[in-house]
CSV table of C-alpha atoms in Angstrom, one decimal:
chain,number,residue,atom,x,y,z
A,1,UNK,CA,0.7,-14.7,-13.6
A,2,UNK,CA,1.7,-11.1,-12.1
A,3,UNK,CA,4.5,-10.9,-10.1
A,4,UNK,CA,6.6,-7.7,-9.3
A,5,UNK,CA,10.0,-9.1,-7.6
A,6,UNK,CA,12.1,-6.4,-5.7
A,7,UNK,CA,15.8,-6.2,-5.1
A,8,UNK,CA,17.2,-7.7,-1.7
A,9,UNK,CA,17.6,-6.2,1.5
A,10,UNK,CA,20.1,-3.6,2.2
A,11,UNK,CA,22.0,-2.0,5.0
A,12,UNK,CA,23.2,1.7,4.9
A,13,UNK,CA,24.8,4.1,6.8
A,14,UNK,CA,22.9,8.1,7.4
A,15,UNK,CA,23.4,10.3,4.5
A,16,UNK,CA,23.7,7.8,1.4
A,17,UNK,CA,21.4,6.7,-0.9
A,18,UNK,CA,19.5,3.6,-1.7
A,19,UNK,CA,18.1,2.6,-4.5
A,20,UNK,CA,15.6,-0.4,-5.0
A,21,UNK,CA,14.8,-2.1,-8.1
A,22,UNK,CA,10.8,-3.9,-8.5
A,23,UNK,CA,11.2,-6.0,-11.8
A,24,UNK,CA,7.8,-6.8,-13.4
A,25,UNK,CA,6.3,-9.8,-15.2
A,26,UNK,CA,3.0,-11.5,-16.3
A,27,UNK,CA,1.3,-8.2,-17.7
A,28,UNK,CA,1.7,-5.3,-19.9
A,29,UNK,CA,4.3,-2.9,-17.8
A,30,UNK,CA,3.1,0.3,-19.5
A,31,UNK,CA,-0.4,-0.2,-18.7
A,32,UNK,CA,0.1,0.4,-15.2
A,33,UNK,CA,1.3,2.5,-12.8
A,34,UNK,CA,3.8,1.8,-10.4
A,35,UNK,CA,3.7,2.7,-6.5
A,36,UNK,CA,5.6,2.9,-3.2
A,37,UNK,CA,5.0,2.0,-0.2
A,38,UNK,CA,7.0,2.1,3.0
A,39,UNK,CA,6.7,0.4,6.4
A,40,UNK,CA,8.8,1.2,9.3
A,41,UNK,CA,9.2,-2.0,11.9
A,42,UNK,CA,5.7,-2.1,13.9
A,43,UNK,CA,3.7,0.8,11.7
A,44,UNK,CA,1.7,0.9,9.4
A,45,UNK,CA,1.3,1.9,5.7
A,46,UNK,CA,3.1,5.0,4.3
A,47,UNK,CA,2.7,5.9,0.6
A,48,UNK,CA,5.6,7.4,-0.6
A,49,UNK,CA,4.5,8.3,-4.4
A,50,UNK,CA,3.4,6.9,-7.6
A,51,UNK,CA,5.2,6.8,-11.5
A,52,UNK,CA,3.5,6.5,-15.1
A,53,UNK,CA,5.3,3.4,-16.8
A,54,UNK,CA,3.5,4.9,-20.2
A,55,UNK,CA,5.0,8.3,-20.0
A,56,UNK,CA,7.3,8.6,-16.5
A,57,UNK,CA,4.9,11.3,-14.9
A,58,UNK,CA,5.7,11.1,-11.1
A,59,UNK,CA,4.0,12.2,-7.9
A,60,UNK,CA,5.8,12.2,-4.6
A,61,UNK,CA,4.6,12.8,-0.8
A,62,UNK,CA,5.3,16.1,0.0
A,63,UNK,CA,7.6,14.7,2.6
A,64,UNK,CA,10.3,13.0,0.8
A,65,UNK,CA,10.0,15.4,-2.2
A,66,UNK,CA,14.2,16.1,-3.3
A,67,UNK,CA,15.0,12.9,-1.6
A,68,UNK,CA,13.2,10.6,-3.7
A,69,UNK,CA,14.0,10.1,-6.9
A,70,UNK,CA,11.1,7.1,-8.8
A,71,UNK,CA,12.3,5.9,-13.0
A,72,UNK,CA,11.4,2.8,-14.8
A,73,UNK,CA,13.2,1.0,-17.7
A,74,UNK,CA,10.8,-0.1,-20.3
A,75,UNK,CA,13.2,-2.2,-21.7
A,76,UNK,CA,13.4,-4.6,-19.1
A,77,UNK,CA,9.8,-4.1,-17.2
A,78,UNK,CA,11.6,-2.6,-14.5
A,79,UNK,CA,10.7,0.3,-11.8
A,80,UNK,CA,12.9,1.7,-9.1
A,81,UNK,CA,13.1,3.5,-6.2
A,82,UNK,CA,15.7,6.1,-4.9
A,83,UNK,CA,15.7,7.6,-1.8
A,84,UNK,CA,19.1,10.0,-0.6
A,85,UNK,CA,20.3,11.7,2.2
A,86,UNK,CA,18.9,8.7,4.5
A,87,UNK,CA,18.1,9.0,8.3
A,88,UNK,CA,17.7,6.2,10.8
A,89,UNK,CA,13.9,6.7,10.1
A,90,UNK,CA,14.1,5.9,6.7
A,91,UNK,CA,14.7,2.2,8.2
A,92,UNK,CA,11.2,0.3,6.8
A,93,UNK,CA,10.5,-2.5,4.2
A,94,UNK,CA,9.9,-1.0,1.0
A,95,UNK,CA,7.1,-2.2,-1.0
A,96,UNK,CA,6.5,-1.6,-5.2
A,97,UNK,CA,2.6,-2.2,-5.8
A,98,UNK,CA,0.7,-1.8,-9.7
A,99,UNK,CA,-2.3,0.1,-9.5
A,100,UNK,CA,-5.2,-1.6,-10.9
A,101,UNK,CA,-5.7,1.2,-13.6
A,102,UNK,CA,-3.0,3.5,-14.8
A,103,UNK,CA,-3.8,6.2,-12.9
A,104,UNK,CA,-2.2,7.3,-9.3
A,105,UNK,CA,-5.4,7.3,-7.9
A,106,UNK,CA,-6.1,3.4,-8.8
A,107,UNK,CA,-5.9,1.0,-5.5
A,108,UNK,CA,-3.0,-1.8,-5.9
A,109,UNK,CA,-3.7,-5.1,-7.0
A,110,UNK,CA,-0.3,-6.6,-6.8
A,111,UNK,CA,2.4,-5.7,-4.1
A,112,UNK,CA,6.6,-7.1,-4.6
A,113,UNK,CA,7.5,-9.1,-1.7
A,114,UNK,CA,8.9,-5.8,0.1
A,115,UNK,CA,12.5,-4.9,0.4
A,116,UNK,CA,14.1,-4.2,3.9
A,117,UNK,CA,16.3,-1.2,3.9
A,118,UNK,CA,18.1,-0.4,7.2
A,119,UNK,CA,19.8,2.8,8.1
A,120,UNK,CA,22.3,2.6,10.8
A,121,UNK,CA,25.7,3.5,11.4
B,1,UNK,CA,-0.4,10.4,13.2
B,2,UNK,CA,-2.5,8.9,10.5
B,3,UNK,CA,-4.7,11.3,8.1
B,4,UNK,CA,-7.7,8.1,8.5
B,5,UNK,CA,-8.5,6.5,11.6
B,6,UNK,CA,-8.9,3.5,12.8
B,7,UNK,CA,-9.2,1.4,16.0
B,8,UNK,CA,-5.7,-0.2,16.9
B,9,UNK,CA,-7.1,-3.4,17.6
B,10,UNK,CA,-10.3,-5.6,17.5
B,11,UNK,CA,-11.2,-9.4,18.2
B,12,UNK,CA,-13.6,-12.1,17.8
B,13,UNK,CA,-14.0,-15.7,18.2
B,14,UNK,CA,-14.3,-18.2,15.3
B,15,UNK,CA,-18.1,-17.9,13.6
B,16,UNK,CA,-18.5,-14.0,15.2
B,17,UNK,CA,-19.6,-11.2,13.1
B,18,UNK,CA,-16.3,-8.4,13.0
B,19,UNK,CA,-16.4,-4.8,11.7
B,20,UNK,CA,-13.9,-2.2,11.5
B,21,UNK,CA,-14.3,1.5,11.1
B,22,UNK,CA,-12.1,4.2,9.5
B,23,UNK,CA,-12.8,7.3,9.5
B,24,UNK,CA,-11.7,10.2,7.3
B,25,UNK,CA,-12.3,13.6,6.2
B,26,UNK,CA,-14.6,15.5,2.8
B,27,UNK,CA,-10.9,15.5,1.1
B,28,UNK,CA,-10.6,11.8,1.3
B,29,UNK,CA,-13.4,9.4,1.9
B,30,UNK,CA,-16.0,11.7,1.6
B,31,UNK,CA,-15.1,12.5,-2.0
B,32,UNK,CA,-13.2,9.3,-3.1
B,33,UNK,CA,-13.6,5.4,-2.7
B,34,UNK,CA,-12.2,3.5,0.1
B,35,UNK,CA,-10.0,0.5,0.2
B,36,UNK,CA,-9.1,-2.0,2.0
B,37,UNK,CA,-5.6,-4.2,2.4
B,38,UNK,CA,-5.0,-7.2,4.5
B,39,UNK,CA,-1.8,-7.9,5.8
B,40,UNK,CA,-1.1,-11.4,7.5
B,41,UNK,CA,1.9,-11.9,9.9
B,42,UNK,CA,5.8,-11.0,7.8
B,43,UNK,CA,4.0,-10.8,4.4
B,44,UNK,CA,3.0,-7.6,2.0
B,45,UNK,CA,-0.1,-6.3,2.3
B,46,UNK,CA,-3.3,-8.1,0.0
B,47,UNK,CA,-6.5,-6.1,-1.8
B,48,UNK,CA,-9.3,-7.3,0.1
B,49,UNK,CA,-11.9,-4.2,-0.8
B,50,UNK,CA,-11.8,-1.7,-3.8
B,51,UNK,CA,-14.0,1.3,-4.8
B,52,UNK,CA,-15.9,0.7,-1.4
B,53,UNK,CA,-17.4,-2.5,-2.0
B,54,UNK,CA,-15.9,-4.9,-4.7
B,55,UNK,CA,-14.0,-7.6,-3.8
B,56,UNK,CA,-11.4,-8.9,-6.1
B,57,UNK,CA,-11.6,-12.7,-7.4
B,58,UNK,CA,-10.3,-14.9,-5.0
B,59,UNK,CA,-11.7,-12.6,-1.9
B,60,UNK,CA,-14.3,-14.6,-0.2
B,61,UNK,CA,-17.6,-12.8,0.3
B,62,UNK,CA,-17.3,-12.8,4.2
B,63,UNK,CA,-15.6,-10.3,3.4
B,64,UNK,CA,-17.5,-6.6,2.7
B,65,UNK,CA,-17.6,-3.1,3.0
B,66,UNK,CA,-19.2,0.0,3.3
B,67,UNK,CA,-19.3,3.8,3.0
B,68,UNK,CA,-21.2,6.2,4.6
B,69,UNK,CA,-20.2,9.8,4.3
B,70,UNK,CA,-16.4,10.4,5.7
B,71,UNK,CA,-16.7,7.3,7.5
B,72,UNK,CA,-16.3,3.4,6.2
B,73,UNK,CA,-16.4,0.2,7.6
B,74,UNK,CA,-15.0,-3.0,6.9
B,75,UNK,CA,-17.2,-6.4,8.4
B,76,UNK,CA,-15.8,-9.5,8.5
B,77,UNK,CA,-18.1,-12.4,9.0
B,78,UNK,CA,-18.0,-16.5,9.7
B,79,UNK,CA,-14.6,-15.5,11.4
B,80,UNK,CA,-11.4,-18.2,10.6
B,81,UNK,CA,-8.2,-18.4,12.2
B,82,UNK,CA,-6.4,-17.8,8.8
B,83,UNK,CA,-8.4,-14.2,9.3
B,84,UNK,CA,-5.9,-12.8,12.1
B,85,UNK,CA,-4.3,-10.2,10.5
B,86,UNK,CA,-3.7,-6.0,10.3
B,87,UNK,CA,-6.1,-4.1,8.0
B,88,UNK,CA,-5.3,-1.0,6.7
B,89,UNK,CA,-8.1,1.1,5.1
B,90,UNK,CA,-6.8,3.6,2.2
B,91,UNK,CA,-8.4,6.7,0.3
B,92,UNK,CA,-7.0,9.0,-2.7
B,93,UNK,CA,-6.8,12.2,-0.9
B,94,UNK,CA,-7.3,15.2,-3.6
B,95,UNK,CA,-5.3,17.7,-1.0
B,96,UNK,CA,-2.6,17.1,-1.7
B,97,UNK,CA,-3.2,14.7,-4.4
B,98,UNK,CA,-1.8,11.7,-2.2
B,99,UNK,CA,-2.7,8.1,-1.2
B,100,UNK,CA,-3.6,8.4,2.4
B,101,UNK,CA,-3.7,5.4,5.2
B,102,UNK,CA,-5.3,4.0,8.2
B,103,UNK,CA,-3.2,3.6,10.9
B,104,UNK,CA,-4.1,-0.1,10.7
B,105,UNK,CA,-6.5,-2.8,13.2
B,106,UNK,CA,-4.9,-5.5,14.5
B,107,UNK,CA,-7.3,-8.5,14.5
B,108,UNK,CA,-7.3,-11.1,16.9
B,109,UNK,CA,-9.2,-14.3,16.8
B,110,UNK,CA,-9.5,-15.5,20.1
């Protein structure tokens, strides 16, 4: 069966980095793409950008564009998400999802089980 | 601010007939299929409605939606208790080339 599993929680202080790891299984990993989405405590659904597992093209929101940083590793099925420079509003539960195709336009069909990322001094 | 909009919350009783709007712009909905995503209580958010209208396996058919120019609608009928959840409705939107999102509808089943 599919099942993405992301990294655990973490806490960090403004202005480092963070990177979360979403570890795929039960499918073909270069067959689809890989997505994330953010969720700050109470709010909704922010989509933070998309990566080609086949060939590592990325698109980010315009808004975290040079803070975000999205790879994957092939080798082990794996995709990950780096964000720098963090703020107290970059506090959210972080959520990897595959598209149901392999383009960034294709809805998710599978979400990790989020991973809580909190930004305080 | 959310680029589609929604109603905050909504509510039924057990049995009732639900809908939820979202409404959007000729960039997003009005050019691209809608989606929808429910998310229960401390969980990650579930497909419940691709390319408008399909459900995925496992979705039961009380759930459906709809399109209609910029706007879409998701109805929710035989309303359950398991049902009380946020929905968030979701577009492609091709400026800029982003995935764009509801603000999200609490539903209540009272």
């Amino acid at each position: 069966q599919v099942q993405l599993v992301q990294s655990g929680a973490e806490v960090k202080k403004p202005g480092a980095s963070v990177k979360v790891s979403c570890k795929a299984s039960g499918y073909t990993f270069t067959s689809y793409g890989i997505s994330w989405v953010r969720q700050a405590p109470g709010q909704g659904l922010e989509w933070m950008g998309w990566i080609s597992t086949y060939n590592g093209n990325t698109n980010y929101a315009r808004k975290l564009q040079g803070r975000v940083t999205m790879t994957t590793d092939t080798s082990t099925s794996t995709a990950y998400m780096e964000l720098r420079s963090l703020r107290s509003d970059d506090t959210a539960v972080y959520y990897c999802a595959r598209g149901r195709g392999s383009g960034s336009y294709s809805p998710y069909d599978y979400w990790g089980q989020g991973t809580l990322v909190t930004v305080s001094s | 601010q959310s680029v589609l909009t929604q109603p905050p919350s909504a509510s039924g009783t057990p049995g009732q007939r639900v809908t939820i709007s979202c409404s959007g712009s000729s960039s997003n909905i009005g050019g691209n299929a809608v989606t929808w995503y429910q998310q229960l209580p401390g969980t990650a958010p579930k497909l419940l409605i691709y390319s408008n209208n399909q459900r995925p396996s496992g979705v039961p058919d009380r759930f459906s939606g709809s399109k209609s120019g910029t706007s879409a609608s998701l109805a929710i009928s035989g309303l359950q208790s398991e049902d009380e959840a946020d929905y968030y409705c979701a577009a492609w939107d091709d400026s800029p080339n982003v995935w764009v999102f509801g603000g999200g509808t609490k539903l209540t089943v009272l």
